[in-house]
């Protein structure tokens, strides 16, 4: 019985420390969570974590309405015609990022509502409040890096 | 046993709990995303290097260029002030029944960020000639035969730097070194350099212009000329203008998202060094350079094939601007410009001909 | 019972012929929760869902899947009036997030809404190979909301099942 208890404690300790390092990893990865503004200032994106991956949705648009019809902007350039009335406010433009350590999030995609293109994407945190977001096609060479800065709501 | 099981379950549960805790359970204290401030630092918006609606930027382009038949009239190699009348008896003639070849252009971004774009590129154009009925028995016909046998090639490396200064202004720099002539696998002794510097503005996402100066071989001889960049797209995104004058210009009609029509012109040219003519020239080992320049008005149809691969088909007319030649002592360039009076080594003329070009392009989104 | 028999019969036929059969599946109601307090603008409700497909697939393998219908009701029917649009997505480990349905705008005074399903649903079958699917509903709210908002989703699918 004593031996069994000892075994349980050891296994328990392993599981616990395992979860601790997971937590530390999580905490580092969670630096991505928050509200960010791309360099063009036309939108703000809120990044959150859903089931271990990071997703970002548009929460604010500088020009929320389409100048052509005065209605809130929708995803009119989506390659799938049936999805062209999805509103841009709340649109998930960053998807499926996993934290790869060293302040990098990989294997994600970024969607550009201006032309309906989805690009492979990697994110690097230059510091806690600045992100380098690189969207590319195929290899990272054929892409473009944009700088996003963290914003906080004024109290 | 039960206690053991419960203990394990508790620990397991603990681990699982740390897994599903995610930030969506944090307090939602963001209320109005319109009233925010940057947490740190200043955010700078930079002018984008492109505007909406333009023809796609080509990363890699491979194609074939073909011209219709035309007559060629070459003088012997001597020294002629411009405008000299050369008696027919001295001229050599030939008929080019085939002029064409492979073209490769590549432009790959090395750095592509919102505040700097730096691209490196390479070009390789090969032109082969089939010249029949070569008449004449002097250096003029020798040159015709050389073209028929070896054709002309140009290969070069280039670089482009786009630097936005702020949201509306930018600087553009282009530089290239080219090696042109009838060389084979070996390199040839002389390379020619060209460059352009521009300053411009991008007032909105549909308009972009810049002015600057360039050193260019576009019309065959080396020249310093002012250049103007102008890109514009209509509000309905159906029409546009793409111009880098005087090198090229076009009016664009966007048929739909994946195809467009461009009507315009392009100036092409280089200074091509022909091998094998040193012995006929002065003792100072001058190099014979054909100053080739042509104007090509054309219609181009571009269409997406799949993904980021686009087809380009051009049809137009190749108008000859210059096929004269100079002898350059030791390959040293000299500047004649539009007003210089230095004599030519050959005064040649070729007829005009229709041309067509087809390209497959890997483009940028 | 009748349905199960019909399905079994279908499966038997499939097994006999070794072809791919289309099988319809009505999922049990899924409860999505948006943790409050919620504010005017974009909010998200999520649910972890495990589809019980052993009856449906039996010996067969899922070759393709399509969402054919989605109906959303709110635990408090009045809550629907506060929602201006809904976008529904599936997320999961090692699978790319897929937008499957949306409704913009929500009709006035409705107690339950039927979403418009996406034409393009590539790779949906991959989600069903996972241990669980995270269902993500992005909602734009017209005003503030205290506490959690709970939605119920009824999903209907059509599977292509091949038998070996």
XYZ file of C-alpha atoms in Angstrom:
684
model
C 0.000 0.000 0.000
C 2.815 2.367 0.904
C 4.540 1.564 -2.368
C 1.341 2.222 -4.259
C 0.909 5.565 -2.562
C 4.481 6.457 -3.364
C 3.848 5.574 -7.004
C 0.740 7.716 -7.056
C 2.611 10.646 -5.580
C 5.418 10.319 -8.106
C 3.037 10.047 -11.027
C 1.008 12.871 -9.599
C 4.100 15.024 -9.255
C 5.055 14.312 -12.858
C 1.607 15.199 -14.089
C 1.615 18.321 -11.989
C 5.012 19.557 -13.164
C 3.974 18.625 -16.680
C 0.953 20.838 -16.315
C 3.122 23.567 -14.818
C 5.323 23.740 -17.871
C 2.204 23.689 -19.989
C 0.938 26.631 -17.998
C 4.194 28.513 -18.498
C 4.057 27.786 -22.201
C 0.434 28.897 -22.257
C 1.278 32.122 -20.452
C 3.979 32.974 -22.982
C 1.693 32.182 -25.867
C -1.090 34.251 -24.350
C 0.906 37.424 -24.921
C -0.844 37.372 -28.301
C -4.232 37.791 -26.648
C -5.641 41.288 -26.705
C -6.687 43.996 -29.107
C -4.308 45.023 -31.897
C -4.202 47.667 -34.583
C -2.545 47.064 -37.966
C -0.307 49.786 -39.363
C -2.987 51.089 -41.726
C -5.220 51.909 -38.768
C -8.369 50.920 -40.658
C -9.388 48.167 -38.244
C -8.781 46.725 -34.804
C -8.499 43.023 -34.211
C -9.170 41.152 -30.978
C -7.113 37.995 -30.527
C -8.422 35.286 -28.237
C -7.684 31.666 -27.525
C -10.180 28.973 -28.450
C -9.332 25.342 -27.713
C -5.555 25.840 -27.618
C -5.286 27.880 -30.776
C -5.366 31.614 -31.297
C -7.937 33.381 -33.408
C -8.424 37.041 -34.193
C -11.613 38.847 -35.177
C -12.263 42.385 -36.364
C -13.950 44.341 -33.576
C -13.766 47.837 -35.032
C -13.571 49.388 -38.473
C -12.609 52.977 -39.124
C -15.190 53.030 -41.906
C -17.827 50.619 -40.668
C -20.197 51.205 -43.557
C -19.798 50.511 -47.230
C -19.744 53.902 -49.024
C -21.687 52.402 -51.910
C -24.849 51.562 -49.969
C -24.421 52.926 -46.457
C -24.827 49.454 -44.947
C -22.338 47.860 -42.538
C -19.501 46.317 -44.500
C -19.798 42.690 -45.475
C -17.420 40.123 -46.947
C -18.271 40.966 -50.538
C -15.031 39.641 -52.010
C -15.292 36.147 -50.530
C -14.539 33.487 -53.156
C -17.577 31.535 -51.875
C -20.542 33.514 -53.181
C -22.881 32.143 -50.542
C -20.765 33.801 -47.826
C -20.668 37.327 -49.192
C -23.143 38.779 -46.705
C -21.163 37.818 -43.588
C -20.510 41.063 -41.694
C -16.900 42.244 -41.442
C -17.458 43.343 -37.869
C -16.685 40.223 -35.865
C -15.027 38.552 -38.859
C -12.350 36.006 -38.016
C -9.412 37.138 -40.112
C -6.688 35.413 -38.063
C -7.173 31.697 -37.603
C -5.551 28.588 -36.174
C -2.292 29.998 -34.774
C -0.368 27.716 -32.444
C 2.376 28.930 -30.170
C 5.726 27.533 -31.228
C 7.846 29.017 -28.474
C 10.291 31.901 -28.758
C 7.487 34.409 -29.208
C 6.375 32.946 -32.536
C 2.932 31.752 -33.539
C 2.787 29.565 -36.609
C 0.547 27.511 -38.902
C -2.095 30.203 -39.028
C -3.847 32.025 -41.842
C -4.804 35.627 -42.401
C -7.691 36.707 -44.609
C -7.743 39.982 -46.532
C -11.351 41.189 -46.937
C -10.217 43.689 -49.589
C -9.595 40.930 -52.120
C -10.879 37.681 -50.607
C -7.438 36.093 -50.420
C -6.307 33.869 -47.580
C -2.583 33.760 -46.911
C -0.420 31.497 -44.782
C 0.736 33.503 -41.830
C 3.263 33.621 -39.022
C 3.375 36.072 -36.142
C 6.408 37.180 -34.179
C 6.155 39.351 -31.089
C 8.904 41.971 -31.280
C 7.934 42.946 -27.765
C 4.831 42.564 -25.629
C 3.055 45.351 -27.500
C 4.304 44.974 -31.060
C 3.708 42.159 -33.528
C 5.287 41.373 -36.880
C 2.589 39.672 -38.901
C 3.821 38.083 -42.099
C 1.308 36.867 -44.669
C 2.710 34.885 -47.577
C 1.906 32.498 -50.394
C 3.832 29.270 -50.623
C 7.128 30.246 -49.070
C 7.784 33.119 -46.695
C 9.738 34.966 -49.392
C 6.596 35.750 -51.329
C 4.903 37.717 -48.623
C 4.686 40.948 -46.729
C 5.228 41.838 -43.080
C 2.996 44.325 -41.332
C 3.533 45.767 -37.883
C 0.607 45.600 -35.453
C 0.524 47.509 -32.188
C -1.427 46.681 -29.077
C -4.249 49.013 -28.085
C -6.151 49.271 -24.828
C -9.506 50.832 -24.187
C -9.264 54.230 -22.545
C -10.794 54.061 -19.109
C -7.864 1.258 -4.156
C -10.761 3.649 -4.396
C -8.715 6.343 -2.706
C -5.896 5.776 -5.141
C -8.274 6.051 -8.044
C -9.784 9.269 -6.676
C -6.333 10.787 -6.159
C -5.303 10.018 -9.716
C -8.561 11.401 -11.008
C -8.029 14.591 -9.051
C -4.562 15.086 -10.472
C -5.728 14.261 -13.982
C -8.589 16.675 -13.578
C -6.138 19.366 -12.493
C -4.092 18.950 -15.602
C -7.113 19.021 -17.853
C -8.362 22.152 -16.144
C -5.182 24.037 -16.908
C -5.634 23.016 -20.515
C -9.102 24.454 -21.089
C -8.726 27.669 -19.162
C -8.549 30.211 -21.886
C -8.768 33.905 -22.126
C -12.398 34.011 -23.201
C -13.261 33.598 -19.544
C -11.381 36.773 -18.649
C -13.318 39.854 -17.813
C -14.643 41.541 -20.890
C -13.717 45.051 -19.952
C -13.341 46.314 -23.481
C -16.380 48.355 -24.210
C -15.819 50.743 -27.054
C -13.143 49.689 -29.507
C -13.386 53.105 -31.056
C -11.975 54.784 -27.964
C -8.611 53.172 -27.576
C -5.070 54.271 -27.171
C -1.832 52.611 -28.099
C -0.340 50.826 -25.158
C 3.116 51.941 -26.056
C 4.940 53.765 -28.717
C 3.639 55.492 -31.778
C 2.038 53.723 -34.651
C 3.054 54.883 -38.092
C 1.064 54.339 -41.206
C 3.080 54.024 -44.387
C 2.122 54.455 -48.001
C 1.526 51.064 -49.597
C 3.759 50.385 -52.583
C 0.791 49.581 -54.798
C -2.666 50.904 -55.513
C -5.844 48.933 -56.086
C -6.818 47.497 -59.418
C -3.438 47.442 -61.151
C -2.170 44.553 -63.228
C -0.591 41.988 -60.957
C 3.009 42.369 -59.908
C 5.014 39.557 -61.469
C 7.427 37.597 -59.301
C 8.542 35.342 -62.129
C 7.688 35.600 -65.805
C 8.700 33.244 -68.621
C 7.711 33.791 -72.175
C 8.381 33.845 -75.865
C 8.677 36.895 -78.073
C 8.230 36.688 -81.849
C 8.443 39.270 -84.643
C 7.185 39.158 -88.219
C 9.563 39.436 -91.201
C 11.298 42.677 -92.191
C 14.216 43.975 -94.244
C 17.559 44.997 -92.800
C 19.997 47.495 -94.312
C 23.458 47.764 -92.753
C 26.348 50.091 -93.578
C 29.982 49.027 -93.411
C 31.853 49.797 -90.195
C 33.489 53.217 -90.492
C 32.817 56.606 -89.017
C 29.668 58.495 -89.910
C 28.348 61.706 -88.484
C 24.606 61.397 -87.991
C 22.588 61.905 -91.117
C 25.329 60.818 -93.531
C 23.956 59.478 -96.762
C 25.462 56.117 -97.522
C 25.482 55.081 -101.171
C 23.394 51.993 -101.898
C 26.345 50.180 -103.377
C 28.030 50.104 -99.992
C 25.019 48.917 -98.054
C 24.479 45.309 -97.134
C 20.965 43.991 -97.002
C 19.159 40.968 -95.687
C 15.680 39.821 -94.852
C 14.953 38.668 -91.331
C 12.356 35.958 -91.577
C 12.518 34.987 -87.938
C 13.302 37.162 -84.944
C 12.394 35.804 -81.595
C 13.304 34.063 -78.456
C 12.889 33.193 -74.857
C 12.405 35.772 -72.123
C 12.773 35.332 -68.387
C 12.135 37.997 -65.764
C 12.260 37.493 -62.042
C 11.668 39.939 -59.231
C 11.809 38.455 -55.772
C 11.224 40.378 -52.543
C 14.109 40.154 -50.105
C 12.526 42.438 -47.546
C 8.824 43.107 -47.712
C 7.493 45.116 -44.803
C 5.119 47.997 -44.417
C 8.034 50.440 -44.159
C 10.449 49.000 -46.711
C 10.304 46.819 -49.771
C 13.525 45.596 -51.333
C 13.458 43.340 -54.358
C 16.183 41.606 -56.289
C 15.635 40.600 -59.837
C 17.183 38.973 -62.838
C 16.391 39.112 -66.516
C 17.478 37.009 -69.418
C 16.316 37.717 -72.956
C 17.554 35.763 -75.916
C 16.881 36.931 -79.468
C 17.732 34.722 -82.426
C 17.642 35.786 -86.042
C 17.084 34.000 -89.289
C 18.426 36.396 -91.890
C 18.182 35.311 -95.510
C 19.401 36.764 -98.768
C 22.379 38.538 -97.252
C 23.749 40.722 -100.044
C 26.994 42.627 -99.836
C 30.598 41.704 -99.167
C 31.889 44.024 -96.492
C 31.785 44.495 -92.749
C 28.076 45.285 -92.941
C 27.233 41.856 -94.263
C 29.651 40.337 -91.747
C 27.600 41.848 -88.966
C 24.400 40.534 -90.547
C 25.919 37.094 -90.673
C 27.013 37.370 -87.061
C 23.454 38.167 -86.036
C 22.150 35.283 -88.066
C 24.637 32.878 -86.531
C 24.679 33.956 -82.942
C 21.752 36.268 -82.293
C 21.843 38.646 -79.340
C 21.233 38.187 -75.646
C 20.876 40.356 -72.634
C 21.204 39.155 -69.086
C 21.131 41.316 -66.060
C 20.586 41.721 -62.378
C 18.496 44.457 -60.897
C 17.330 45.753 -57.591
C 14.390 47.884 -56.530
C 13.981 49.650 -53.228
C 10.651 51.188 -52.196
C 10.842 53.331 -49.104
C 7.686 55.035 -47.848
C 8.452 58.174 -45.870
C 5.019 58.471 -44.318
C 1.409 57.755 -45.179
C 1.550 59.692 -48.438
C 5.128 60.053 -49.687
C 7.667 57.567 -50.880
C 11.016 57.132 -52.533
C 11.784 54.622 -55.249
C 15.191 53.494 -56.413
C 15.988 51.064 -59.194
C 19.371 49.903 -60.353
C 20.544 47.285 -62.770
C 23.630 45.907 -64.413
C 23.261 44.245 -67.771
C 25.458 42.237 -70.015
C 24.280 42.350 -73.612
C 25.668 40.959 -76.794
C 26.187 37.820 -78.750
C 28.034 36.046 -75.972
C 27.861 32.353 -75.471
C 28.476 30.618 -72.173
C 31.367 32.808 -71.199
C 30.892 36.236 -69.757
C 31.703 39.205 -71.838
C 34.066 41.950 -70.765
C 31.682 44.830 -70.289
C 28.568 45.398 -68.283
C 26.330 48.412 -68.550
C 24.691 50.037 -65.591
C 21.326 51.750 -65.408
C 19.596 53.393 -62.499
C 16.587 55.507 -61.619
C 15.653 57.556 -58.560
C 12.133 58.868 -57.950
C 10.200 60.718 -55.308
C 6.446 60.430 -55.248
C 3.094 60.658 -53.535
C 0.228 58.267 -52.948
C -2.696 60.515 -52.031
C -5.202 57.657 -51.804
C -5.534 53.979 -52.599
C -6.332 54.684 -56.254
C -3.624 57.082 -57.235
C 0.139 57.123 -57.126
C 2.680 59.273 -58.947
C 6.376 60.006 -58.807
C 9.020 62.009 -60.677
C 12.694 61.379 -60.996
C 15.761 60.940 -63.112
C 17.228 57.895 -64.757
C 20.277 56.716 -66.602
C 19.002 54.285 -69.183
C 19.745 52.362 -72.346
C 16.133 52.060 -73.317
C 16.525 53.635 -76.711
C 19.823 51.922 -77.404
C 22.304 54.565 -76.471
C 23.010 55.666 -72.957
C 20.892 58.589 -71.895
C 19.985 60.615 -68.844
C 16.296 61.353 -68.913
C 13.596 62.500 -66.530
C 10.974 59.885 -65.735
C 7.425 60.038 -64.476
C 5.513 57.281 -62.706
C 1.743 57.476 -62.792
C -0.702 54.814 -61.632
C -4.392 55.506 -61.343
C -7.557 53.451 -60.959
C -11.063 54.767 -61.550
C -13.518 54.801 -58.599
C -15.527 52.028 -60.234
C -12.275 50.028 -60.494
C -12.925 49.217 -64.135
C -10.407 51.542 -65.742
C -6.911 52.590 -64.962
C -3.623 53.998 -66.139
C -0.240 52.423 -65.531
C 2.686 54.440 -66.756
C 6.384 54.816 -66.207
C 7.157 57.386 -68.861
C 8.901 57.416 -71.175
C 9.694 53.708 -70.789
C 6.123 52.443 -70.919
C 2.529 53.394 -70.520
C -0.834 51.717 -70.760
C -4.530 52.260 -70.294
C -6.122 49.356 -68.488
C -9.603 47.913 -68.602
C -10.467 45.386 -65.882
C -12.820 42.900 -67.467
C -13.396 41.095 -64.173
C -11.471 40.062 -61.078
C -9.354 37.623 -63.030
C -8.724 39.210 -66.392
C -7.838 42.553 -67.912
C -6.886 44.288 -71.115
C -4.070 46.811 -71.441
C -3.443 49.084 -74.416
C -0.205 50.972 -74.496
C 3.396 50.977 -75.536
C 6.835 50.054 -74.276
C 10.328 51.211 -75.182
C 12.876 48.448 -75.275
C 16.538 48.651 -75.842
C 20.047 47.834 -74.855
C 23.564 48.262 -76.088
C 24.725 44.928 -77.497
C 28.386 44.137 -77.874
C 29.187 41.934 -80.839
C 32.210 39.726 -80.545
C 34.608 39.039 -83.328
C 34.893 42.512 -84.716
C 37.996 43.741 -82.943
C 40.353 42.975 -85.771
C 38.409 45.155 -88.135
C 38.557 48.144 -85.933
C 41.084 50.587 -84.742
C 44.185 49.431 -82.954
C 42.764 50.483 -79.598
C 40.648 47.336 -79.410
C 37.338 49.116 -79.589
C 34.208 47.087 -79.064
C 31.381 47.156 -81.575
C 28.083 47.893 -79.893
C 24.743 47.750 -81.569
C 22.539 50.420 -80.009
C 19.236 48.686 -80.300
C 16.129 50.639 -79.472
C 12.542 49.967 -80.410
C 9.068 51.246 -79.641
C 6.317 48.673 -79.257
C 2.724 49.848 -79.271
C 0.606 46.883 -78.182
C -2.482 45.323 -76.755
C -2.065 42.912 -73.868
C -4.603 40.469 -72.446
C -3.928 39.110 -68.977
C -5.879 36.315 -67.409
C -5.610 34.258 -64.256
C -4.986 30.583 -65.029
C -5.045 29.121 -61.544
C -4.128 30.417 -58.141
C -1.362 32.950 -58.603
C -0.443 31.935 -62.147
C -1.511 34.332 -64.856
C -1.283 34.202 -68.630
C -0.205 37.243 -70.606
C -0.668 37.579 -74.371
C 0.641 40.629 -76.226
C 0.194 41.624 -79.827
C 1.536 44.781 -81.362
C 3.910 46.445 -83.734
C 7.638 46.691 -83.320
C 8.832 50.057 -84.566
C 12.549 50.447 -84.963
C 14.047 53.456 -83.256
C 17.697 52.613 -83.609
C 19.877 49.776 -84.831
C 22.990 51.914 -85.312
C 26.313 50.888 -83.884
C 29.134 52.578 -82.074
C 32.700 51.573 -81.478
C 33.683 52.050 -77.890
C 37.396 52.257 -77.126
C 38.103 49.529 -74.587
C 34.376 49.276 -74.094
C 34.327 52.667 -72.395
C 30.925 54.249 -72.590
C 30.495 57.785 -73.811
C 27.536 60.101 -73.538
C 25.950 61.370 -76.702
C 22.455 61.969 -75.430
C 20.016 63.646 -77.753
C 22.250 66.507 -78.758
C 25.715 65.013 -79.055
C 27.438 64.974 -82.409
C 29.847 62.081 -81.983
C 29.890 59.995 -85.151
C 28.425 56.495 -85.394
C 30.359 53.461 -86.505
C 27.439 52.020 -88.424
C 24.218 53.561 -89.656
C 21.733 50.745 -89.927
C 18.050 50.538 -90.461
C 15.558 47.751 -90.157
C 11.961 47.614 -91.226
C 9.072 47.559 -88.795
C 7.119 44.394 -88.103
C 4.221 43.087 -86.086
C 5.098 41.094 -82.986
C 3.487 38.811 -80.437
C 4.524 37.690 -77.005
C 3.121 35.104 -74.672
C 4.075 34.786 -71.012
C 3.234 32.679 -67.989
C 3.569 34.669 -64.785
C 3.724 33.848 -61.121
C 2.217 36.919 -59.531
C 1.844 38.574 -56.178
C -1.589 38.621 -54.574
C -36.627 2.691 -34.053
C -37.880 2.962 -37.583
C -35.141 5.431 -38.406
C -32.496 3.191 -36.949
C -33.804 0.258 -38.931
C -33.812 2.318 -42.085
C -30.272 3.416 -41.422
C -29.173 -0.112 -40.731
C -30.804 -1.255 -43.913
C -28.988 1.474 -45.787
C -25.727 0.409 -44.210
C -26.337 -3.230 -45.100
C -26.911 -2.235 -48.664
C -23.796 -0.134 -48.568
C -21.805 -3.024 -47.160
C -23.203 -5.349 -49.756
C -22.415 -3.061 -52.649
C -19.251 -1.506 -51.194
C -20.242 1.956 -52.425
C -20.398 5.364 -50.790
C -23.774 6.118 -49.308
C -25.248 9.395 -48.247
C -26.360 9.293 -44.659
C -28.361 12.021 -42.994
C -27.618 12.877 -39.399
C -29.470 15.104 -36.995
C -27.192 16.038 -34.120
C -28.402 16.397 -30.574
C -28.970 19.960 -29.495
C -25.716 21.791 -28.733
C -25.575 24.470 -26.053
C -23.374 27.466 -26.838
C -22.395 29.871 -24.106
C -21.122 33.433 -24.380
C -19.599 34.417 -21.072
C -20.867 37.749 -19.872
C -21.041 40.553 -19.280
C -21.501 41.113 -22.997
C -21.253 44.443 -24.765
C -22.526 46.188 -27.829
C -20.627 44.775 -30.799
C -18.824 41.559 -31.468
C -19.068 38.711 -28.946
C -18.462 34.989 -29.121
C -20.332 31.943 -27.869
C -18.584 28.568 -27.875
C -19.374 24.944 -27.217
C -17.366 21.753 -27.107
C -19.176 19.071 -29.041
C -18.578 15.397 -29.575
C -20.718 13.820 -32.229
C -21.821 10.300 -31.431
C -21.445 8.673 -34.795
C -20.883 5.045 -34.002
C -24.474 4.229 -34.921
C -24.312 6.099 -38.149
C -20.944 4.976 -39.404
C -20.953 1.460 -38.089
C -18.233 -0.326 -40.014
C -17.960 2.362 -42.612
C -15.645 5.325 -42.992
C -16.686 8.928 -43.462
C -15.482 10.181 -46.808
C -17.218 13.529 -46.823
C -19.455 15.649 -44.639
C -21.729 18.568 -45.295
C -23.707 20.733 -42.942
C -27.177 20.898 -44.425
C -29.176 22.911 -41.901
C -28.692 24.925 -38.713
C -31.382 26.252 -36.433
C -30.546 28.494 -33.510
C -32.778 29.263 -30.570
C -31.954 31.166 -27.417
C -32.406 29.798 -23.920
C -34.240 33.055 -23.239
C -36.216 33.658 -26.460
C -36.098 37.405 -25.963
C -32.308 37.299 -26.298
C -32.540 36.713 -30.033
C -33.858 40.245 -30.459
C -30.529 41.566 -29.193
C -28.501 39.742 -31.869
C -28.018 41.473 -35.214
C -26.075 38.686 -36.958
C -24.559 35.276 -36.271
C -21.593 33.570 -37.947
C -21.030 29.898 -37.149
C -17.662 28.167 -37.359
C -16.103 24.841 -36.458
C -12.660 24.755 -34.851
C -10.551 21.843 -33.757
C -7.090 20.541 -33.087
C -4.969 20.182 -36.229
C -7.828 21.228 -38.472
C -8.262 24.693 -39.977
C -11.249 26.682 -38.720
C -14.148 26.441 -41.113
C -16.975 28.907 -41.506
C -20.105 26.849 -42.063
C -23.150 29.096 -41.759
C -24.315 32.608 -41.005
C -27.348 34.877 -40.871
C -27.204 38.609 -41.501
C -29.431 40.248 -40.415
C -31.579 38.275 -38.017
C -35.285 38.679 -38.782
C -37.289 40.712 -36.288
C -39.318 39.015 -33.620
C -38.180 35.491 -34.379
C -37.984 32.870 -31.665
C -35.768 30.617 -33.698
C -33.662 31.341 -36.760
C -32.407 29.174 -39.580
C -28.926 30.072 -40.740
C -27.717 30.174 -44.307
C -25.317 27.311 -44.925
C -22.031 27.808 -46.820
C -21.749 26.402 -50.334
C -18.053 25.718 -49.910
C -17.437 23.247 -47.084
C -14.213 21.504 -47.895
C -12.639 19.288 -45.301
C -15.585 19.141 -42.927
C -15.138 15.371 -42.577
C -11.772 15.982 -40.872
C -13.547 17.528 -37.908
C -15.423 14.325 -37.206
C -12.187 12.395 -36.835
C -11.314 14.574 -33.830
C -12.140 13.847 -30.223
C -14.196 16.984 -30.029
C -15.269 19.856 -32.192
C -15.375 23.399 -30.861
C -18.398 25.178 -32.246
C -17.839 28.945 -32.389
C -20.710 31.373 -32.883
C -19.656 34.988 -33.440
C -22.521 37.332 -32.603
C -22.920 41.057 -33.068
C -25.088 42.418 -30.255
C -27.136 45.569 -30.477
C -26.665 46.413 -26.822
C -25.255 45.300 -23.507
C -26.162 42.070 -21.783
C -25.565 41.121 -18.196
C -24.566 37.583 -17.392
C -24.042 34.718 -19.816
C -26.049 34.271 -22.968
C -26.961 30.724 -23.871
C -27.912 29.597 -27.349
C -29.068 26.232 -28.562
C -28.070 24.954 -31.977
C -29.646 22.101 -33.894
C -27.341 20.911 -36.641
C -28.161 18.579 -39.508
C -25.524 16.923 -41.653
C -25.210 14.726 -44.674
C -22.326 12.266 -44.606
C -20.767 10.268 -47.413
C -20.032 6.941 -45.813
C -18.040 4.291 -47.605
C -17.958 0.732 -46.415
C -15.030 -1.640 -46.654
